[in-house]
mmCIF file of C-alpha atoms in Angstrom:
data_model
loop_
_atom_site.group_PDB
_atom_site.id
_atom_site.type_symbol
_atom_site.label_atom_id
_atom_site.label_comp_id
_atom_site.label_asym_id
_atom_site.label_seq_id
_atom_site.Cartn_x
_atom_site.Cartn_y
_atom_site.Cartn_z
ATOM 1 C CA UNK A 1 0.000 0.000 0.000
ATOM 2 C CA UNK A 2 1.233 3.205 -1.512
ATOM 3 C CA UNK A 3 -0.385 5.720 1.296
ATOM 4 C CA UNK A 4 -0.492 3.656 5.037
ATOM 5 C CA UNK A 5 -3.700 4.607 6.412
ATOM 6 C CA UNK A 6 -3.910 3.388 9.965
ATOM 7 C CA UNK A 7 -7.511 4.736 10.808
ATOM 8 C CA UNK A 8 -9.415 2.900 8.477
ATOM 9 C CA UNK A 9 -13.113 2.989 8.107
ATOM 10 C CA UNK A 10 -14.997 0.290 6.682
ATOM 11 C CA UNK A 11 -17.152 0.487 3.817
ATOM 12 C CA UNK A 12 -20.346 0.159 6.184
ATOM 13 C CA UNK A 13 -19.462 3.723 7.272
ATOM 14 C CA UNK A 14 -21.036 5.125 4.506
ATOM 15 C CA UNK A 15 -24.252 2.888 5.009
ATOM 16 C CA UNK A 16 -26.607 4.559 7.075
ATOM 17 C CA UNK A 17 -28.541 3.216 10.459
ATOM 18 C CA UNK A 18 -29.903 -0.464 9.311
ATOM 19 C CA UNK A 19 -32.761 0.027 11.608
ATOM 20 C CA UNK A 20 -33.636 0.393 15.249
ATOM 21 C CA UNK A 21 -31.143 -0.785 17.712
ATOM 22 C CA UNK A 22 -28.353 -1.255 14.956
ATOM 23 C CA UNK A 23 -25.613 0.490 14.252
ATOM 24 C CA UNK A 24 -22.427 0.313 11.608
ATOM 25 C CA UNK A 25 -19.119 -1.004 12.844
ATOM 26 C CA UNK A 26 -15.820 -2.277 11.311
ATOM 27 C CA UNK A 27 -16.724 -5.866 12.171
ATOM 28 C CA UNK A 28 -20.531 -5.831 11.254
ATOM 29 C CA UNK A 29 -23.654 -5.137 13.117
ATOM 30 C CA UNK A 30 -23.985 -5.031 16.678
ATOM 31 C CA UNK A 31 -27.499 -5.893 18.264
ATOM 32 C CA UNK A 32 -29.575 -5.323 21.565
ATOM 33 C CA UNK A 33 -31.093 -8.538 23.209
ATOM 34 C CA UNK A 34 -34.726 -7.941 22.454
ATOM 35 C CA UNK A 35 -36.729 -10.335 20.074
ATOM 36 C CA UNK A 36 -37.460 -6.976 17.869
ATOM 37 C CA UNK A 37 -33.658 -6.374 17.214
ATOM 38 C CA UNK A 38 -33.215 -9.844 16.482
ATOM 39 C CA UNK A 39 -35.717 -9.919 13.625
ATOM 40 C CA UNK A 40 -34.181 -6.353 12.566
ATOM 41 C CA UNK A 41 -30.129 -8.289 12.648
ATOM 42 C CA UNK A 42 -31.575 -10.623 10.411
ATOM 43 C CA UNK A 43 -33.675 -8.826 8.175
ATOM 44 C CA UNK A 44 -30.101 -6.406 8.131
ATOM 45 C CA UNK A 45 -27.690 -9.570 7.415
ATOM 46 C CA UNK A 46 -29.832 -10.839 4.539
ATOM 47 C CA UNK A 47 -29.778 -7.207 3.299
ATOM 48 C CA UNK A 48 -26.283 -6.841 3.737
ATOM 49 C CA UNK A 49 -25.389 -10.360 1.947
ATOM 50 C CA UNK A 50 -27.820 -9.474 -0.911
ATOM 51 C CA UNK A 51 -25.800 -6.077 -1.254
ATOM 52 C CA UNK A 52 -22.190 -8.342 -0.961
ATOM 53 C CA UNK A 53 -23.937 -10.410 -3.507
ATOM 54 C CA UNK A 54 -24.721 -7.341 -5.982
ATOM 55 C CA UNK A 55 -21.184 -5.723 -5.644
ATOM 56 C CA UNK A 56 -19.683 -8.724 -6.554
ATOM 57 C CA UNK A 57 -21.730 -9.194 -9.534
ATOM 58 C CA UNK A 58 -21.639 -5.239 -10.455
ATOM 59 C CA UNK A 59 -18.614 -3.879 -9.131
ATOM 60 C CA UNK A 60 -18.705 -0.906 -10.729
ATOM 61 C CA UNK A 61 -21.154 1.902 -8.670
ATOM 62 C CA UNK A 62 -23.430 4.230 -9.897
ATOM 63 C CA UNK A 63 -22.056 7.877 -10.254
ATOM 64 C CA UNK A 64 -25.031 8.690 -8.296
ATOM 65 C CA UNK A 65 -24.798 6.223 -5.409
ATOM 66 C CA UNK A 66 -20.836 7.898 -5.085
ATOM 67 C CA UNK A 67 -22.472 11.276 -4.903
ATOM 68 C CA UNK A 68 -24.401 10.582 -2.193
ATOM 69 C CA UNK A 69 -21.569 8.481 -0.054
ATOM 70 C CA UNK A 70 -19.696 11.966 -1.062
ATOM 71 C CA UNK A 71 -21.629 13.977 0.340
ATOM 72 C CA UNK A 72 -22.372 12.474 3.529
ATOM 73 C CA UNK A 73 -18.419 11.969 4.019
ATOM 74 C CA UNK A 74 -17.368 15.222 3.343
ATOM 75 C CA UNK A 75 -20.140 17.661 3.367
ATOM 76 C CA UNK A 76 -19.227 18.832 0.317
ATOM 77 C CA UNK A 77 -21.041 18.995 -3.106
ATOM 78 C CA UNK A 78 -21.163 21.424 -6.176
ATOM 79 C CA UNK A 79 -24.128 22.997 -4.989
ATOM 80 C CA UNK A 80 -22.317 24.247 -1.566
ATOM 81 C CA UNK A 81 -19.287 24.782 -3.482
ATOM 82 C CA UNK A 82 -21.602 27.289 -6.022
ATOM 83 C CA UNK A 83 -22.751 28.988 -2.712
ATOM 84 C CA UNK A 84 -19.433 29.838 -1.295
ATOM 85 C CA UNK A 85 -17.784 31.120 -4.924
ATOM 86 C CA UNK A 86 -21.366 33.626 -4.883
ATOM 87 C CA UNK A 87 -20.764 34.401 -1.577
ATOM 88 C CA UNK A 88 -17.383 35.250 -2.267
ATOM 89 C CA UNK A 89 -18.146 37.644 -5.232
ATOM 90 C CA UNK A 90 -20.258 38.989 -3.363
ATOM 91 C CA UNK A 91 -18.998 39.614 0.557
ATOM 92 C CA UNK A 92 -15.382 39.808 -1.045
ATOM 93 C CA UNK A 93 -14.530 40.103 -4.995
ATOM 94 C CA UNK A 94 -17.271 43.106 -5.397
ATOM 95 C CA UNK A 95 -16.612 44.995 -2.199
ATOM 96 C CA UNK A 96 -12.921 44.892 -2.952
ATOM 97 C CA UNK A 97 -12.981 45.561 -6.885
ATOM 98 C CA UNK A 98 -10.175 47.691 -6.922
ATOM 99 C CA UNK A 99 -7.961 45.624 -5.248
ATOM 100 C CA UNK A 100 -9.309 42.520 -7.585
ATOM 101 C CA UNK A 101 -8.898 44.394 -10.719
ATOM 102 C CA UNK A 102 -5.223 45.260 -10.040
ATOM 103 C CA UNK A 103 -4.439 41.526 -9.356
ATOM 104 C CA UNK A 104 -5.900 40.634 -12.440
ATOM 105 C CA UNK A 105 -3.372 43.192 -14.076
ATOM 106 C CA UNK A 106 -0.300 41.795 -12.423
ATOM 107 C CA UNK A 107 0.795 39.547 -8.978
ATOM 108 C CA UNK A 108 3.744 41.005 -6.523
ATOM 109 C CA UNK A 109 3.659 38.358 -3.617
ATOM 110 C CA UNK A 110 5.934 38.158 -1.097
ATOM 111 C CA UNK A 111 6.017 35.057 -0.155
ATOM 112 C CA UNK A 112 6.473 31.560 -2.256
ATOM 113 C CA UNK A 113 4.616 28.659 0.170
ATOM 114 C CA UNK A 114 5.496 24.797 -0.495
ATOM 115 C CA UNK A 115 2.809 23.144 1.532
ATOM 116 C CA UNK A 116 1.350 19.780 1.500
ATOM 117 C CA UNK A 117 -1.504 18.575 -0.741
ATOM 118 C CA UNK A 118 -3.043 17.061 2.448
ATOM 119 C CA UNK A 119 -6.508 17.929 2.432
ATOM 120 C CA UNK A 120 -6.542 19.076 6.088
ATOM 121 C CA UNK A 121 -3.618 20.866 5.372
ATOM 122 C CA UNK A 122 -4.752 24.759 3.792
ATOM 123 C CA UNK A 123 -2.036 27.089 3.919
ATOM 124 C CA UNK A 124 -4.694 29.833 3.272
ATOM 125 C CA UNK A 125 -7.204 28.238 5.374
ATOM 126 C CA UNK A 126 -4.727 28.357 8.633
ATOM 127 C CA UNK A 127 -2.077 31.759 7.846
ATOM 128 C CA UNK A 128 -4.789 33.722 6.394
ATOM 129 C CA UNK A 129 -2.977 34.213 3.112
ATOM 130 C CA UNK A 130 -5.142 36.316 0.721
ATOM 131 C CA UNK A 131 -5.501 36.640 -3.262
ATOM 132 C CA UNK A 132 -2.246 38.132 -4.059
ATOM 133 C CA UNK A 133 -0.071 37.695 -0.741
ATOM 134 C CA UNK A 134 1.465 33.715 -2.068
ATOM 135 C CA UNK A 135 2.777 32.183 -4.599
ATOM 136 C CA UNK A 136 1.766 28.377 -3.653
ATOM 137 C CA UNK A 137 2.775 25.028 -4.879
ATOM 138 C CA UNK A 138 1.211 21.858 -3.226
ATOM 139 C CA UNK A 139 2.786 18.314 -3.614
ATOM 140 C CA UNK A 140 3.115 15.299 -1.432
ATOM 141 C CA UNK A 141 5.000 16.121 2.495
ATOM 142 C CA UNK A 142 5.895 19.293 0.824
ATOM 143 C CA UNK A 143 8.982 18.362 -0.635
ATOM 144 C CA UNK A 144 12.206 20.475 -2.610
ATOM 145 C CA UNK A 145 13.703 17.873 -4.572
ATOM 146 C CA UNK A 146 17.660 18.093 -4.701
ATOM 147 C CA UNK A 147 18.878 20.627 -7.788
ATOM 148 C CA UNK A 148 20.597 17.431 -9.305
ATOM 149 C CA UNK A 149 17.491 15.521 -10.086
ATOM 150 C CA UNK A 150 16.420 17.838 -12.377
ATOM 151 C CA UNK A 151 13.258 19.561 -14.036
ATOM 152 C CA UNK A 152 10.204 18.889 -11.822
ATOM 153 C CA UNK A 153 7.021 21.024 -10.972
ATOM 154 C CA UNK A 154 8.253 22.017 -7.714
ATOM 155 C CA UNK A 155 11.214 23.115 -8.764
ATOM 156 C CA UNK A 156 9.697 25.229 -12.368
ATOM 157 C CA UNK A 157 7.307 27.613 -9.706
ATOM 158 C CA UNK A 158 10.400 27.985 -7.323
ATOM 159 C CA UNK A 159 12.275 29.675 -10.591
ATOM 160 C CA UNK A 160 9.047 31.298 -11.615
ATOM 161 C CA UNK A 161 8.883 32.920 -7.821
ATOM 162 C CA UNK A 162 12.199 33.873 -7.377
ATOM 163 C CA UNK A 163 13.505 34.737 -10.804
ATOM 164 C CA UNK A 164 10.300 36.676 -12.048
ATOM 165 C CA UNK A 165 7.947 37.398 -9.593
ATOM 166 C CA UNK A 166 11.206 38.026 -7.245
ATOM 167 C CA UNK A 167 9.334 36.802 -3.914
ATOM 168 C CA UNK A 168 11.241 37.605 -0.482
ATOM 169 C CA UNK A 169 10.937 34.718 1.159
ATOM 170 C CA UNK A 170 10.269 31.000 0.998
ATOM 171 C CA UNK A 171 8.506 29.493 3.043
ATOM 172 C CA UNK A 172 8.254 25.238 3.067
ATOM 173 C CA UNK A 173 5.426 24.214 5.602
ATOM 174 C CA UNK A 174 4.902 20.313 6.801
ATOM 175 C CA UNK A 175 2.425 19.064 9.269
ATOM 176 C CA UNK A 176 1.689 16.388 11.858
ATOM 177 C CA UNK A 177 0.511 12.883 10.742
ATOM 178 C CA UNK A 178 1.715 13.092 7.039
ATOM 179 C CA UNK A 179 1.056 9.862 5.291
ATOM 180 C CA UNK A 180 3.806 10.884 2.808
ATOM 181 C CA UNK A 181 6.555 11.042 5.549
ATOM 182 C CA UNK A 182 4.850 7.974 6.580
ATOM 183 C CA UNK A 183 5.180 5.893 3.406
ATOM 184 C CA UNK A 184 8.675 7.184 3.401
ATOM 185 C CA UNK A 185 9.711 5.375 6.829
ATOM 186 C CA UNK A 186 8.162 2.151 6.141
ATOM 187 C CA UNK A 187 9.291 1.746 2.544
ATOM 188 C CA UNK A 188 12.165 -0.555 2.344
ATOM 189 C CA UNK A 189 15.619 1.187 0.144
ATOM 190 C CA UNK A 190 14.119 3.390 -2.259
ATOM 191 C CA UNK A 191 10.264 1.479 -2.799
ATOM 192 C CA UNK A 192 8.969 0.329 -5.854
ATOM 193 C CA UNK A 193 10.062 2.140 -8.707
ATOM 194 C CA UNK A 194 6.669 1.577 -10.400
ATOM 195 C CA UNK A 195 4.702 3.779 -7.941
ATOM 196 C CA UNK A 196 4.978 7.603 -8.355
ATOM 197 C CA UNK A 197 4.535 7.988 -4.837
ATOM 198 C CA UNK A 198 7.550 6.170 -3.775
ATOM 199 C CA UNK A 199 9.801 8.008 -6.553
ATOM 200 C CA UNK A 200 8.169 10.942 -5.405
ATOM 201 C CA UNK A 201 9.060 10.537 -1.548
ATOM 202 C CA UNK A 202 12.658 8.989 -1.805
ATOM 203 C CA UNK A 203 13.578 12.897 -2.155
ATOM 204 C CA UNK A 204 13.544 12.529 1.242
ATOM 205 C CA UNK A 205 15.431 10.033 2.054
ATOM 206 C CA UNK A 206 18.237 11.753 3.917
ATOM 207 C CA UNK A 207 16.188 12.909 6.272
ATOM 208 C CA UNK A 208 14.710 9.119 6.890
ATOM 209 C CA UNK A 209 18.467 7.845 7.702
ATOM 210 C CA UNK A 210 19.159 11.106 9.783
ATOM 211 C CA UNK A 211 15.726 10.351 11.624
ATOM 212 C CA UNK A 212 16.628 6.510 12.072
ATOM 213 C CA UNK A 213 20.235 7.588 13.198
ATOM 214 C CA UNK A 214 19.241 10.123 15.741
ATOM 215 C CA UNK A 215 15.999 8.320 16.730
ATOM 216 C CA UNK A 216 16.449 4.817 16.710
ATOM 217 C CA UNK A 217 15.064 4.457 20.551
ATOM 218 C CA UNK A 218 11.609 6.030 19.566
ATOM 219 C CA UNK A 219 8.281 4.741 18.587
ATOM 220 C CA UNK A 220 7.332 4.180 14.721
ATOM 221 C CA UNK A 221 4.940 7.589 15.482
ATOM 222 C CA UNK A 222 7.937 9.539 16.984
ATOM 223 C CA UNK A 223 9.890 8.925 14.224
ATOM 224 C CA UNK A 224 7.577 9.951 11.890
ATOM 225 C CA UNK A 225 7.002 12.990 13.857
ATOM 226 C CA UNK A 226 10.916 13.445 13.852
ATOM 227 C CA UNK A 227 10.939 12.918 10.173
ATOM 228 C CA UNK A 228 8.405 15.399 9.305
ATOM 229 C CA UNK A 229 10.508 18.220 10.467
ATOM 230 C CA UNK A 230 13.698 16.892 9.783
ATOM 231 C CA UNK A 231 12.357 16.860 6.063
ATOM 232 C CA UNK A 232 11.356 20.546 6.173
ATOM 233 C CA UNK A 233 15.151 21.360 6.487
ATOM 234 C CA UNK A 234 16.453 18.791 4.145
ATOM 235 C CA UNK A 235 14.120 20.830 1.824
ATOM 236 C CA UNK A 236 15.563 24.066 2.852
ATOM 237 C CA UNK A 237 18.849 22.889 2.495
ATOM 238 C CA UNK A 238 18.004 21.879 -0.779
ATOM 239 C CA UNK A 239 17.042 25.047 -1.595
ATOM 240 C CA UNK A 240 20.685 26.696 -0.911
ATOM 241 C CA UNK A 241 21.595 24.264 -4.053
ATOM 242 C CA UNK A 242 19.563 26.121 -6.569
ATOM 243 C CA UNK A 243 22.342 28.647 -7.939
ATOM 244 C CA UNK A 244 19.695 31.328 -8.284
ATOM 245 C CA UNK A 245 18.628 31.293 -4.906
ATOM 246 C CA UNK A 246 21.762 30.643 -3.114
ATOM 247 C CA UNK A 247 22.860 33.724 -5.311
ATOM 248 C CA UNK A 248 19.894 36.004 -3.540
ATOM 249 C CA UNK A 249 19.921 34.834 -0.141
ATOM 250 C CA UNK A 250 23.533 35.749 -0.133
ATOM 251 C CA UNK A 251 22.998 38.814 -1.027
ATOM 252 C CA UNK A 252 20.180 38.676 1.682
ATOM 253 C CA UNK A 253 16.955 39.414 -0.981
ATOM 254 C CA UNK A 254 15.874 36.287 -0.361
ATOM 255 C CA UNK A 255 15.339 34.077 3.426
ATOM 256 C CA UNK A 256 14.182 30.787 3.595
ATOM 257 C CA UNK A 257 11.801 29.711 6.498
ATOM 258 C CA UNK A 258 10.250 26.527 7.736
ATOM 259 C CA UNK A 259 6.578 25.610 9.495
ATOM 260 C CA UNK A 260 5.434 23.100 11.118
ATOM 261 C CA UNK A 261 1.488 23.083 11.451
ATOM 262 C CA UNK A 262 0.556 20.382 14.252
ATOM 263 C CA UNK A 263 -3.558 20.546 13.685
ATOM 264 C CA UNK A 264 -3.923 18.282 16.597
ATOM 265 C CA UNK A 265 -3.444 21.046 18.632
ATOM 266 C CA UNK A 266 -3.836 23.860 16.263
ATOM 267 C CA UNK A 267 -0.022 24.673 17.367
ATOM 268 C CA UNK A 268 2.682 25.969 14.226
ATOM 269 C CA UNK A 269 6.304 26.159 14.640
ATOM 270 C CA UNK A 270 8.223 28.290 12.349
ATOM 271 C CA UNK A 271 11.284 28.969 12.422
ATOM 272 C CA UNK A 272 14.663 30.295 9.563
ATOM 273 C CA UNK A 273 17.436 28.651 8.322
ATOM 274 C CA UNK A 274 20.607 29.976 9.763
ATOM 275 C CA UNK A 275 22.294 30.313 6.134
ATOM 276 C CA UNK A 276 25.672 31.324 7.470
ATOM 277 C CA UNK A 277 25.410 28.710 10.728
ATOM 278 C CA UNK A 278 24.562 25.733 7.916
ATOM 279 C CA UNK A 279 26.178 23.537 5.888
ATOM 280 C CA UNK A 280 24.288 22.888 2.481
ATOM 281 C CA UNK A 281 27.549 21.313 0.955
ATOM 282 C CA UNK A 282 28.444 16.776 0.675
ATOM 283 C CA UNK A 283 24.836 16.712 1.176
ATOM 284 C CA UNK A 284 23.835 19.144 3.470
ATOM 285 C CA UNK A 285 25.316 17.457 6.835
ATOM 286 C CA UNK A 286 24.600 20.005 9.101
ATOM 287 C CA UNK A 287 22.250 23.437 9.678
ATOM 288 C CA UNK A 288 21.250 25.871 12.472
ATOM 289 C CA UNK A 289 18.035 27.635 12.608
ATOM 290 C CA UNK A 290 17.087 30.920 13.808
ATOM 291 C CA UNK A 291 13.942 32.910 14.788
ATOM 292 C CA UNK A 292 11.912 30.063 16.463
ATOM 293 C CA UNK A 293 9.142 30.565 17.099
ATOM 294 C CA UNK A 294 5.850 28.923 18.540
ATOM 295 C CA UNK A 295 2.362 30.049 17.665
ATOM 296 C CA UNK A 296 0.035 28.537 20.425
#
């Protein structure tokens, strides 16, 4: 399994209350003792083996049915979505037309943000960021691939942001519980080549042996805690090997900065890299932050 999951809810979830006196579990139905529940357990385990019966023989489900198991999950559907983008115009886009109008024209951010495409994850949503204020890329645990390994996605908006739009500052943000960082410490050597994820994570790796080294008395959790932040400054000291940044952060138009959002307990850590006090050279062996600071 590409991304480990270890919350996982079974498909009955999505089902909704068989009856009275039964609810969904990961194991099956549970029942009261009465006759009444009885008859309702058994009326809901022929419906649920008729149902096994149908997906086995029609595996393929309606768009419709996956609409509605959509929408229950996530609260979510076009129709809200529609609501929010008129709301928008309206409480935001035509009270601040000026402002709208000029973006449209031309963007000046100040910031480039590297954030994880974890849903829960909105670097917007959680810093407040508005139309104009970030230029924002969004891949799996937030990751700056080493300058050697060539052209990537990542690495074409980093050159867009600092070479033409000229932003200030960089700013690479991870997060508690990534399943990224997580498929990275339980892969074994560099994963299976066949699975974008895996190529996609083994960027990383340096800060998976520098987590096993330093952490080898931890938990599996702990680790992957460690590793989420020890990969936020691998990435930053990947940065330093891009010639055109290194070339503006020496000459101090340009600082790199890293956050940790922990949305357990709504806690972020951010903090600088120490350019002079670090070492981005024979793989960036050492580095020294600055500026640390705990939002609470």
């Amino acid at each position: 399994m590409v991304w480990p999951i270890r919350q996982k809810a079974s498909w009955m979830a999505a089902v909704s209350t068989l009856g009275p006196g039964l609810r969904n579990t990961h194991l099956g139905v549970h029942k009261h003792s009465s006759r009444s529940n009885q008859r309702n357990l058994a009326q809901a385990e022929e419906t649920h083996l008729g149902l096994l019966h149908e997906i086995k023989r029609h595996p393929v489900v309606r768009p419709e049915a996956l609409s509605d198991v959509s929408k229950a999950k996530n609260g979510l559907n076009f129709g809200e979505m529609k609501d929010r983008f008129l709301s928008f115009k309206k409480q935001k886009f035509l009270r601040e037309s000026e402002h709208f109008q000029n973006l449209a024209q031309v963007q000046d951010p100040k910031f480039m943000v590297i954030a994880c495409a974890d849903s829960r994850v909105c670097p917007s949503n959680i810093l407040g960021f508005q139309p104009g204020e970030a230029f924002m890329i969004r891949n799996v645990a937030n990751l700056v691939p080493p300058f050697e390994n060539g052209a990537s996605e990542t690495n074409a908006a980093l050159e867009f942001a600092v070479n033409t739009l000229e932003v200030e500052n960089i700013f690479v943000i991870g997060h508690s519980s990534c399943a990224g960082i997580e498929t990275l410490m339980t892969m074994q050597d560099d994963g299976d080549s066949s699975s974008f994820t895996h190529r996609w994570v083994v960027n990383a790796k340096v800060a998976k042996l520098r987590t096993k080294a330093a952490a080898p008395h931890l938990s599996f959790d702990q680790q992957c805690r460690y590793c989420e932040k020890e990969s936020i400054n691998r990435s930053l000291l990947n940065l330093l090997a891009y010639p055109w940044i290194a070339d503006k952060v020496r000459k101090k138009l340009l600082s790199v900065h890293g956050g940790y959002y922990d949305f357990l307990n709504c806690a972020f850590d951010k903090w600088t890299l120490d350019v002079n006090g670090s070492n981005n050279t024979l793989g960036g062996k050492h580095y020294l932050v600055k500026d640390r600071e705990l939002w609470l």
